[in-house]
Coordinates of C-alpha atoms and ligand atoms in Angstrom, one line a residue:
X97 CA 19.7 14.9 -11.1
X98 CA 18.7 15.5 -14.7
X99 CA 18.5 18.9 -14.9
X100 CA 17.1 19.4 -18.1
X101 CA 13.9 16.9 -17.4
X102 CA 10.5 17.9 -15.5
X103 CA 7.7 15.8 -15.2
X104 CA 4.0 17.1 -15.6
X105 CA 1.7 14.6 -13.7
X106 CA -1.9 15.4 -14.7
X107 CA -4.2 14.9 -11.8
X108 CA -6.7 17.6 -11.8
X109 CA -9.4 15.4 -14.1
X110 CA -13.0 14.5 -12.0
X111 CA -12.7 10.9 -12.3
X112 CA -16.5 11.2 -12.8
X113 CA -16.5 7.7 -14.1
X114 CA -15.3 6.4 -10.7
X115 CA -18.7 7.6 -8.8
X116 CA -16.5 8.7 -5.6
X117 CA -16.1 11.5 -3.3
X118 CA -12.2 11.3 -3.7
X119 CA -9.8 12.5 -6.3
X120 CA -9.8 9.5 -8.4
X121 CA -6.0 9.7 -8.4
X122 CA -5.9 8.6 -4.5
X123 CA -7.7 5.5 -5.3
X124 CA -5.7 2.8 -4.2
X125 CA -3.9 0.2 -6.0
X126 CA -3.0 -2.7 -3.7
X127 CA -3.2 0.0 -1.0
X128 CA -1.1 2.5 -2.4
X129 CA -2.8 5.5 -4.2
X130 CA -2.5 5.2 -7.8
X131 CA -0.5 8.6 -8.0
X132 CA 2.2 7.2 -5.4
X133 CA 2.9 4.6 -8.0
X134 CA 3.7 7.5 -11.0
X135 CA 5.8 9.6 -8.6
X136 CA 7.6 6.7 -8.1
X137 CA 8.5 5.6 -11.4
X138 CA 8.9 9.5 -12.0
X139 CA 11.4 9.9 -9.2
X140 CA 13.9 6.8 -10.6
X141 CA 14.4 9.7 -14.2
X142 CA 15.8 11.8 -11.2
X143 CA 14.3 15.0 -12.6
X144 CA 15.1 18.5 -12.3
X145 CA 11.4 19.0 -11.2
X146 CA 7.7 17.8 -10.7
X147 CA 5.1 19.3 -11.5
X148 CA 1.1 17.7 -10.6
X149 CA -1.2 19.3 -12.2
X150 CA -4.4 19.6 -9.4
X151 CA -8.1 21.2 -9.6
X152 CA -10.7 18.7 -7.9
X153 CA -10.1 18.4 -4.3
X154 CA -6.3 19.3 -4.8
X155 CA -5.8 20.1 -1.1
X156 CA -6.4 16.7 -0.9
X157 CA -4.1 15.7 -3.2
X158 CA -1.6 18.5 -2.2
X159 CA -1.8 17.1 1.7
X160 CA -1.0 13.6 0.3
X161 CA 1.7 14.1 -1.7
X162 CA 3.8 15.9 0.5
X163 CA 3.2 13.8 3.7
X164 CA 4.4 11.0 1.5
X165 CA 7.1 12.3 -0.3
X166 CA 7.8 16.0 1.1
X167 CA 8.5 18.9 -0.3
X168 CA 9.5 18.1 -3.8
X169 CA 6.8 19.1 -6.0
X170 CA 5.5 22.3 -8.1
X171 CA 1.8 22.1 -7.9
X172 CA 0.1 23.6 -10.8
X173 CA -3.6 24.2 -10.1
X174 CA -5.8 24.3 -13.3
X175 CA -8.4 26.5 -12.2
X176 CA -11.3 24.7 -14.2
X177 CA -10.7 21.3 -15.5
X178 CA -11.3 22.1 -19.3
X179 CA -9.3 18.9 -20.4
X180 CA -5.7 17.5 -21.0
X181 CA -4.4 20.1 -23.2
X182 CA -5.7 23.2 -20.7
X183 CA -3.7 20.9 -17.6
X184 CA -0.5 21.0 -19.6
X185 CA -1.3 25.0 -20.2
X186 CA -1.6 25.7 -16.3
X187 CA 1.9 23.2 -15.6
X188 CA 3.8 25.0 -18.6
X189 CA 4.0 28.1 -16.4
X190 CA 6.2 26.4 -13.7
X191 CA 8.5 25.2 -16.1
X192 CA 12.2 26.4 -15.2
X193 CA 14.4 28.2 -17.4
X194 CA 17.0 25.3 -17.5
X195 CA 14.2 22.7 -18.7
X196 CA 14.2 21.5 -22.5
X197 CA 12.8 18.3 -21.8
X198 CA 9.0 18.0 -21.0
X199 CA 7.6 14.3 -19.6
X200 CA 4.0 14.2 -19.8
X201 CA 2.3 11.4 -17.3
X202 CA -1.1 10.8 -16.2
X203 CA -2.1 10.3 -12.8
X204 CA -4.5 7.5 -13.5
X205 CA -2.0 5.6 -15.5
X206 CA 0.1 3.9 -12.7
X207 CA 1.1 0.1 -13.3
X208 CA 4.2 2.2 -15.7
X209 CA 7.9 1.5 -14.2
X210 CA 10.7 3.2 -14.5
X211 CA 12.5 0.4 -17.2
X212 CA 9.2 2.0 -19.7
X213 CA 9.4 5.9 -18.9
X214 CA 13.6 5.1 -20.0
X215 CA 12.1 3.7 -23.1
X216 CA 9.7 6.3 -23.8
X217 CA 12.6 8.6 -23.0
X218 CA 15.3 6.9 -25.5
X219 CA 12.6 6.9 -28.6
X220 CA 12.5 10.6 -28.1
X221 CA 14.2 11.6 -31.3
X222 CA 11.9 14.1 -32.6
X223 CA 10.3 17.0 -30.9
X224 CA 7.0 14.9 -29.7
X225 CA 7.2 11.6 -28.9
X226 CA 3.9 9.2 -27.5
X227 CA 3.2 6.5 -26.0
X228 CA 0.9 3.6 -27.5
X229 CA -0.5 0.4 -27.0
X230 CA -2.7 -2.7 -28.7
X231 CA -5.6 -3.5 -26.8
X232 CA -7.7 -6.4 -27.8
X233 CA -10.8 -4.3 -26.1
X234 CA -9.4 -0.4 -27.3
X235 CA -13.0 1.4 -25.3
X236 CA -12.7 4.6 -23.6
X237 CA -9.0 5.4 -25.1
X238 CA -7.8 7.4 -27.9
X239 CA -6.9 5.7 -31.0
X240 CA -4.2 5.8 -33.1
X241 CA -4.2 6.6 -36.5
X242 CA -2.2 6.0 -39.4
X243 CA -1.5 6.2 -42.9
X244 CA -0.8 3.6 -45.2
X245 CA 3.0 4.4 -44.6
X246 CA 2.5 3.7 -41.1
X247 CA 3.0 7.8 -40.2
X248 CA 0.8 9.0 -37.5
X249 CA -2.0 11.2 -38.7
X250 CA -4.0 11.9 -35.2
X251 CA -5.3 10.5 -32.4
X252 CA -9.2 10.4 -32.0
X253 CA -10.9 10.3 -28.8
X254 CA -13.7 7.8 -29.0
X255 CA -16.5 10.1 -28.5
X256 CA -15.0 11.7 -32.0
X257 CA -13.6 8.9 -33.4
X258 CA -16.5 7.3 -36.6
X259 CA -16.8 3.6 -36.8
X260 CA -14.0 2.6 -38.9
X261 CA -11.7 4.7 -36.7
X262 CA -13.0 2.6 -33.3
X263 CA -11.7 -0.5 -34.6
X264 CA -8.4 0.1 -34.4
X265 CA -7.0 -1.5 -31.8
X266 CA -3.7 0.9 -31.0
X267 CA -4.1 3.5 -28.7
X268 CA -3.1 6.4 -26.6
X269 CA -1.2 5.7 -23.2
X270 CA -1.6 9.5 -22.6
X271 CA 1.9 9.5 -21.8
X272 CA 4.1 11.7 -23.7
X273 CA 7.6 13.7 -24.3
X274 CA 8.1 17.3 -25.6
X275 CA 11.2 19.7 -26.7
X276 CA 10.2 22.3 -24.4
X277 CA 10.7 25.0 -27.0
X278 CA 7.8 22.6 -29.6
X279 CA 5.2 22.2 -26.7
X280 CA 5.8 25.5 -25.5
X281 CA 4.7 27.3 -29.1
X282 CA 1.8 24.6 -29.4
X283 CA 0.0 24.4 -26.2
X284 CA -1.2 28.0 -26.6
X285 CA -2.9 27.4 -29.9
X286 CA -5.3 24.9 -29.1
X287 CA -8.7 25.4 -29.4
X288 CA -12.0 23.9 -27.8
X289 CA -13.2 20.3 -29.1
X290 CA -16.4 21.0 -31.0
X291 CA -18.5 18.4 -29.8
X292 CA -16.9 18.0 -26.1
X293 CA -15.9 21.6 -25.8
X294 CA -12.5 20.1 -24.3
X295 CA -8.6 21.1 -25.1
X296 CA -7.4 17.8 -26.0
X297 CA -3.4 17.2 -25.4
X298 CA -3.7 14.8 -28.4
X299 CA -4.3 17.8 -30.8
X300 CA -1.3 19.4 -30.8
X301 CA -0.4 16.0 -32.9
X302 CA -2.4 17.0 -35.3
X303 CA -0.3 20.5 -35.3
X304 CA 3.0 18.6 -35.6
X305 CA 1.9 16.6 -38.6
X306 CA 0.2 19.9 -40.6
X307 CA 3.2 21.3 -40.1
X308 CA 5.4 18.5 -41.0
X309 CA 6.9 17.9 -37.1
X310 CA 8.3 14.1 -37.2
X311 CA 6.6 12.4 -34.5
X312 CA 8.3 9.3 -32.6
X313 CA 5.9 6.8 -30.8
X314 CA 7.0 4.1 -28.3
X315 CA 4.4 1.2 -28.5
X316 CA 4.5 -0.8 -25.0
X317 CA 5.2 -4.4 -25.4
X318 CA 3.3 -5.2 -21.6
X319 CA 0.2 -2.8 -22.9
X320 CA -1.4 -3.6 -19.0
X321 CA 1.2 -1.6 -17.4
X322 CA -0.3 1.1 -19.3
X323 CA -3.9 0.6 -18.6
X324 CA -5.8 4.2 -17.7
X325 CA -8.0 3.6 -15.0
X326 CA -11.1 5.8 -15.1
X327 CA -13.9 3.6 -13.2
X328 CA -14.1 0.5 -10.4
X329 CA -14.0 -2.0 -13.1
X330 CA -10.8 -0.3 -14.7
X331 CA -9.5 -0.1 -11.0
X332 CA -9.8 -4.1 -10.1
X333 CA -8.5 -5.0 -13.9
X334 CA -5.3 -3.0 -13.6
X335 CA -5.3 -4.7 -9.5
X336 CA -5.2 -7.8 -10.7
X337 CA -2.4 -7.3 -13.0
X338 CA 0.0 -5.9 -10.7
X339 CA -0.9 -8.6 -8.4
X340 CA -0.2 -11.6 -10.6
X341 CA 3.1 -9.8 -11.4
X342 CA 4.1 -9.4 -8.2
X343 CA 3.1 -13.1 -7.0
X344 CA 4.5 -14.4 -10.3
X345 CA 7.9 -12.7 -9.3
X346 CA 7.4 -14.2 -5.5
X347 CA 7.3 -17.6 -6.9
X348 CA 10.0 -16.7 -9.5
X349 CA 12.5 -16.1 -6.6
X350 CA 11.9 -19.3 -4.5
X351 CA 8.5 -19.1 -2.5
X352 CA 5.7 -21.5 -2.9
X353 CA 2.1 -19.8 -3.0
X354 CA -0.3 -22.8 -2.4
X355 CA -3.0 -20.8 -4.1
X356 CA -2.3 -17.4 -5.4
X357 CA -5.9 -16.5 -6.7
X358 CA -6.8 -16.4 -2.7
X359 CA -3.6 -14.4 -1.5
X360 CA -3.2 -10.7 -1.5
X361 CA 0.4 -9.4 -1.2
X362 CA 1.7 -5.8 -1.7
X363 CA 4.4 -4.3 -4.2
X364 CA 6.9 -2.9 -1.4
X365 CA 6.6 -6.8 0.5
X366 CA 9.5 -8.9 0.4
X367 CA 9.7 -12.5 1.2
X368 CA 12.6 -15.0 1.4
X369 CA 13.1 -18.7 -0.2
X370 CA 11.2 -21.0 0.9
X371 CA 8.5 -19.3 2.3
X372 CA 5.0 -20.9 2.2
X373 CA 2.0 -18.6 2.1
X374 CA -2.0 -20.2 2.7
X375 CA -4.6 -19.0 1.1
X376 CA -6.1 -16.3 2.1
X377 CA -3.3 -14.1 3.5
X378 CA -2.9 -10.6 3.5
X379 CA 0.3 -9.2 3.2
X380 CA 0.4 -5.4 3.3
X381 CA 3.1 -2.3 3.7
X382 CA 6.5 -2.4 4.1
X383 CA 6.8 -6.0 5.3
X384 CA 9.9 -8.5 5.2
X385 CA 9.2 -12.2 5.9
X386 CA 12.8 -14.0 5.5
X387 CA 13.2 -18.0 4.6
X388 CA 11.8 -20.9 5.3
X389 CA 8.7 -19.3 7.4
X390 CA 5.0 -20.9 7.2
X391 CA 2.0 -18.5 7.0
X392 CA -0.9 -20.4 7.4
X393 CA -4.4 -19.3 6.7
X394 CA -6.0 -16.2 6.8
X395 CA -2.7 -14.5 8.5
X396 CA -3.0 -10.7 8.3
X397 CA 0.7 -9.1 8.3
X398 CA 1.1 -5.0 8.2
X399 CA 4.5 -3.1 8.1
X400 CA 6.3 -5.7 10.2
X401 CA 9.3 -8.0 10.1
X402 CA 8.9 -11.8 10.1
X403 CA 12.4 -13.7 10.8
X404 CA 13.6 -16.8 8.8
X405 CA 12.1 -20.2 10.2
X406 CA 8.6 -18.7 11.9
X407 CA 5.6 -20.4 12.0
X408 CA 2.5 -18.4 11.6
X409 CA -0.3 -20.7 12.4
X410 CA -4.0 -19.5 10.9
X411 CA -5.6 -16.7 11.7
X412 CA -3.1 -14.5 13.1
X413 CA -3.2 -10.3 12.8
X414 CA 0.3 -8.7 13.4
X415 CA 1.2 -4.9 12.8
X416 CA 3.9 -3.1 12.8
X417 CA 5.6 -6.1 15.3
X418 CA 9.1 -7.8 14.4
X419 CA 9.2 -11.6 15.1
X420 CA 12.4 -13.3 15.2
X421 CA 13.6 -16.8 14.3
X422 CA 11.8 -20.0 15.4
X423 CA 9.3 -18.1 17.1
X424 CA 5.6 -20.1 16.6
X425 CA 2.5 -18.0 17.3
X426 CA -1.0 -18.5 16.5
X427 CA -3.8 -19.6 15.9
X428 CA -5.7 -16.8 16.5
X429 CA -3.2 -14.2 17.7
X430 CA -3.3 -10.4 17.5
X431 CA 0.2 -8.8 17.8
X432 CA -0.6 -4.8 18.1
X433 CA 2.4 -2.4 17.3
X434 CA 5.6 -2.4 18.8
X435 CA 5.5 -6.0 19.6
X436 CA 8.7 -7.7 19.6
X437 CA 9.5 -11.4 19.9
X438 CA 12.8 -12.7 20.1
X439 CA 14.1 -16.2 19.0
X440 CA 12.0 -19.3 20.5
X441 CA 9.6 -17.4 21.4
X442 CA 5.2 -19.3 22.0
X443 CA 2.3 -16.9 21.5
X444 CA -1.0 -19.1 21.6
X445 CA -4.5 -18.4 21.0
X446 CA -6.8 -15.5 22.1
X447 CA -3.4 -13.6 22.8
X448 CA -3.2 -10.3 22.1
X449 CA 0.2 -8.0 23.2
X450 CA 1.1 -4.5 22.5
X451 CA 4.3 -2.4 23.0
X452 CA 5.7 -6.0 24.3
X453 CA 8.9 -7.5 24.1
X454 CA 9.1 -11.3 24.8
X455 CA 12.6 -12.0 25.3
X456 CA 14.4 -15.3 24.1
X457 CA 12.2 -18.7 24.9
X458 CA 9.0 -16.7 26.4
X459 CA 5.4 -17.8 26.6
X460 CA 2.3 -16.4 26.8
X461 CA -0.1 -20.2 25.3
X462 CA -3.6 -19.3 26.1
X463 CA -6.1 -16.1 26.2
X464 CA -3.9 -12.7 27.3
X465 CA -3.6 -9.4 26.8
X466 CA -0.1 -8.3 27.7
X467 CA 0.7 -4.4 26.4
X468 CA 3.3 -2.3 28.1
X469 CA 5.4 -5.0 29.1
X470 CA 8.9 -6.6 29.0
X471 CA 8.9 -10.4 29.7
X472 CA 12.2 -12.0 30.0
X473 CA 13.8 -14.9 29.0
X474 CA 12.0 -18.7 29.5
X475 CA 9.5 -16.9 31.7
X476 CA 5.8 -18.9 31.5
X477 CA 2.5 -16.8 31.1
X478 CA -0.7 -18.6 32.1
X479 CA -3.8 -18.8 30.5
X480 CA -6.0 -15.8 31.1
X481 CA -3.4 -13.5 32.4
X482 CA -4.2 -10.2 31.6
X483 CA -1.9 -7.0 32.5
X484 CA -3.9 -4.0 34.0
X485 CA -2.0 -1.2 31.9
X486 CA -4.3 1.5 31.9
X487 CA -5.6 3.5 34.7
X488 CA -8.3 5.6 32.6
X489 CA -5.6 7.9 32.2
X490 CA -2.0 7.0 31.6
X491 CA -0.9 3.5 30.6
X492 CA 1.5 1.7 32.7
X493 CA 4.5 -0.6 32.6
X494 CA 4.9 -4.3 33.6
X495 CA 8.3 -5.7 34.0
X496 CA 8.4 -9.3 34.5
X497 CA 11.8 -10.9 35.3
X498 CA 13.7 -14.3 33.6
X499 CA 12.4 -18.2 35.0
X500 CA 9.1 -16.0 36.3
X501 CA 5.9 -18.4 36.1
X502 CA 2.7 -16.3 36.1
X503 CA -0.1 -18.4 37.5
X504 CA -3.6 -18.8 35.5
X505 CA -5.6 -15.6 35.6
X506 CA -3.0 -13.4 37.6
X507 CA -4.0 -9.7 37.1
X508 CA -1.1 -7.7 36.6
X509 CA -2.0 -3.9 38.1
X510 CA 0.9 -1.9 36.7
X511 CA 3.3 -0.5 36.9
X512 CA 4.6 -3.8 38.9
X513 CA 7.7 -6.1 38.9
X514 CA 7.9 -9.6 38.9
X515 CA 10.7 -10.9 40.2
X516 CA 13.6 -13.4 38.2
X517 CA 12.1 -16.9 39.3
X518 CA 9.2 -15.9 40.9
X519 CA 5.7 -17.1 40.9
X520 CA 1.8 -15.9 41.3
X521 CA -0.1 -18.3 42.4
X522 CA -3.1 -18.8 39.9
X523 CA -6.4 -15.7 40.2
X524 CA -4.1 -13.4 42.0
X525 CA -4.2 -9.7 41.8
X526 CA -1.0 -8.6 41.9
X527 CA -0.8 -5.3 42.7
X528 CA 2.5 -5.3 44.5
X529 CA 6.3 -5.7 43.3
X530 CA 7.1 -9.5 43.9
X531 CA 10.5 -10.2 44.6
X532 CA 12.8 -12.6 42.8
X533 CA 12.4 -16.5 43.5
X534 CA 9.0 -15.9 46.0
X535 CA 5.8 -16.6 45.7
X536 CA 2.8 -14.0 46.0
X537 CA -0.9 -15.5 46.1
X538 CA -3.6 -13.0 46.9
X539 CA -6.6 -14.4 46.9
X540 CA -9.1 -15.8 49.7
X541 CA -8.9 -19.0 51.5
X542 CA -11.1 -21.7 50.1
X543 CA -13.8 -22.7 53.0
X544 CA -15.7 -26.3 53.0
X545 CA -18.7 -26.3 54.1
X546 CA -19.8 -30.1 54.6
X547 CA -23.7 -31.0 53.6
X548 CA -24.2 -28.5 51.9
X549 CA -27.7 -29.7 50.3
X550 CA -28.9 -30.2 53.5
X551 CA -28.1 -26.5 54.7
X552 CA -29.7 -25.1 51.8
X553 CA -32.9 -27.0 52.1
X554 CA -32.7 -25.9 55.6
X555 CA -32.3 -22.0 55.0
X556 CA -34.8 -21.9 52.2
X557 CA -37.7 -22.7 55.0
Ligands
LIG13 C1 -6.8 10.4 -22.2 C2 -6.4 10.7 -23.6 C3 -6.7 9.5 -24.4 C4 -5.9 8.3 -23.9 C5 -6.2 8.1 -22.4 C6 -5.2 7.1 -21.8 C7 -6.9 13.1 -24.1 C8 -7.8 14.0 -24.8 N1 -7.2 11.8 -24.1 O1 -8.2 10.1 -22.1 O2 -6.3 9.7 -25.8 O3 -6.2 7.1 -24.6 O4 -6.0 9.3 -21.7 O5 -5.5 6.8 -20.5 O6 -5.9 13.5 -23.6 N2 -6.9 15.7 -16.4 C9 -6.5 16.9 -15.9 N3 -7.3 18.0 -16.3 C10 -8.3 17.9 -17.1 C11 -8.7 16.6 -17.6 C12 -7.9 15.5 -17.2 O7 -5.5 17.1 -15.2 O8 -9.0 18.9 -17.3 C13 -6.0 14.5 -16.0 C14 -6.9 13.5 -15.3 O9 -6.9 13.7 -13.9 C15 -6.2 12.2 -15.7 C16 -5.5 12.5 -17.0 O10 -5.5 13.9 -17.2 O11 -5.2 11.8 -14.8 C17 -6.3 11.9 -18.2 O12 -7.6 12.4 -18.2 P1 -8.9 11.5 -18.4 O13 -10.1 12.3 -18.3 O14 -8.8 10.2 -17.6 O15 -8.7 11.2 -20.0 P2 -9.1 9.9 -20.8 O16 -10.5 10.0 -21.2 O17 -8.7 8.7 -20.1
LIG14 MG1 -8.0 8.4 -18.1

């Protein structure tokens, strides 16, 4: 832990510019809230403390933050957004005594890793020290500006900023570092912004530089990681960034991506060599897929683990479900939760399982539903079989044994047992234990009834 460090993280702006009922800053990035992604970063300085800075919604906010990452935060809460500068005043107060180092972060900036906040942090040899980058299209940020010497002079916003000043193309990341003892005597002394009636952060430069304070600036070679994102279009530029980046590195480390403008894959996913991925995948949570596995078209994976050597034909949804090796499911499958399919396993089309383990060589080919359930080893599910797990009240187990072959449309009342090598003759209702190596059938005899035109003409008059 770095005792002297604590992170402010300001969160407590509107986001009016998003048009949303949420705190911007719980917006997702490739399904993780944008503020997850600065904690993060934040967490790899190991600081003494953090400290978000919340107004709008901040229960919200509050709830989220520490169901995802506990009870490690100091929440500030600026009573009245009134800007950057009056967040930093509310977050000053829960500064501990031990602190001298003050990182400033913004909870809308989030593609930033933890390689750039060391940066930022080594460039800090003077009491203030920002963050910059060149942007091509500078709108909407704060731009930096110099003197002839190159010396900062001040950052204007771009509502302030005149014509000449709007063409400059560096700009403010919003990111910053402070002495504790310089941004303490500062962030008391700023005073309203004429025209927006807001305490900017950025004018306490202008302080340092009347006064003769040296400022250091760290300017961001990979200026998209620090993108600000303040509205939808803002939200899907800075997406698809962190998604090329992520499929570049995917590619980088030995899987093929037939088309990656049609795949979506999350940060946290991992994948092993020579993996294939189909268009129009969706890869999402904590998810491991190991080597030389096939994911064919339109496959949906959440939070699960995918062995080396499966085959994922198209159109498959799996969550929270481990498959091991050499397992094939698919087309059309839908593994719910705590599914778990051991080596060899065959899970066909229109089969959906829950809270199921298939045990080594297992098949279930054609249109089931089997939740609740263990299925041993090399036993063979037919086509339509369905187990009854739930009374309308409680949901119920269904145990059925090694070398068991479940005839077409067997309904499975459970809780029930099949037996090791035992069979149910196809359309049965099994609502009794079988025993191992018999046979149970339970359905009616099948009549004949000869002529059967004839007696229908016949009862019809
Ligand atoms: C800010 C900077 C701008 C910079 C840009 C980079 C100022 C005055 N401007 O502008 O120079 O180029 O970031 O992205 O600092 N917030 C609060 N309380 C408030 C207002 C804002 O906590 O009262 C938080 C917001 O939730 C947000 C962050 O501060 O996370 C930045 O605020 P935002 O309104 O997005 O500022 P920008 O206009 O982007
Ligand atoms: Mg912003």
């Amino acid at each position: 832990m770095n005792k002297n460090i604590a992170v402010v993280i300001l969160a407590a702006g509107k986001g009016t510019r998003m048009k949303s009922s949420f705190p911007k800053v719980l917006h997702p990035v490739l399904g993780k809230a944008m503020i997850n992604y600065v904690v993060e970063s934040a967490l790899k300085l190991k600081p003494f403390e953090i400290i978000p800075v919340l107004s709008h919604q901040k229960e919200l906010v509050e709830k989220h933050l520490t169901d995802d990452f506990g009870f490690i935060f100091k929440f500030a809460h600026q009573k009245t957004p009134l800007g950057t500068g009056d967040a930093v005043r509310w977050a000053v107060k829960h500064l501990s005594e031990n602190i001298d180092t003050v990182l400033i972060l913004s909870g809308d900036v989030p593609l930033i890793t933890p390689e750039l906040l060391n940066n930022l942090m080594n460039n800090h040899r003077s009491p203030v020290t920002i963050t910059t980058l060149e942007l091509e299209n500078p709108a909407g940020y704060g731009r930096i500006i110099r003197d002839n010497k190159g010396n900062i002079l001040k950052i204007v916003e771009e509502k302030n900023a005149s014509e000449a000043e709007k063409s400059v193309k560096e700009v403010n990341a919003g990111l910053y570092c402070f002495d504790k003892t310089f941004l303490l005597k500062h962030i008391e002394k700023l005073t309203p912004n004429e025209l927006t009636k807001e305490y900017y952060l950025t004018e306490i430069i202008d302080m340092a530089v009347s006064e003769g304070t040296p400022i250091s600036c760290y300017t961001e070679k990979e200026g998209w990681r620090l993108l600000g994102i303040n509205s939808r279009i803002e939200l899907a530029t800075a997406t698809k960034y962190l998604q090329d980046t992520i499929l570049k590195n995917h590619m980088d480390s030995g899987v093929t991506i037939i088309n990656p403008e049609r795949v979506y894959i999350e940060k946290d996913v991992l994948i092993g060599e020579d993996t294939v991925i189909y268009p129009d995948c969706h890869i999402s949570g904590i998810t491991k897929i190991g080597k030389n596995a096939t994911i064919e078209q339109g496959v949906i994976i959440k939070d699960s683990i995918i062995h080396d050597n499966v085959h994922i034909k198209p159109y498959c949804v799996i969550e929270n479900s481990e498959i091991f090796s050499n397992t094939v499911i698919g087309p059309f499958a839908h593994l719910r939760p705590e599914t778990i399919l051991e080596e060899k396993v065959k899970i066909g089309n229109f089969v959906e399982t829950k809270k199921a383990r298939f045990k080594k060589g297992a098949k279930a080919n054609h249109l089931s539903y089997i939740g609740d359930a263990l299925v041993e080893e090399n036993t063979n599910i037919g086509a339509g079989t369905i187990t009854c797990n739930y009374d309308g009240e409680k949901k119920h187990f269904t145990h059925i044994k090694k070398n068991a072959f479940i005839g077409s449309n067997t309904c499975l009342v459970a809780p029930v047992t099949i037996g090791e090598s035992a069979v149910t003759g196809a359309g049965s209702v099994i609502t009794k234990d079988v025993p191992d190596n018999s046979l149970a059938v339970e359905r009616s005899e099948q009549r004949i009834i000869e002529n059967w035109h004839k007696i229908k003409k016949r009862i019809k008059k």
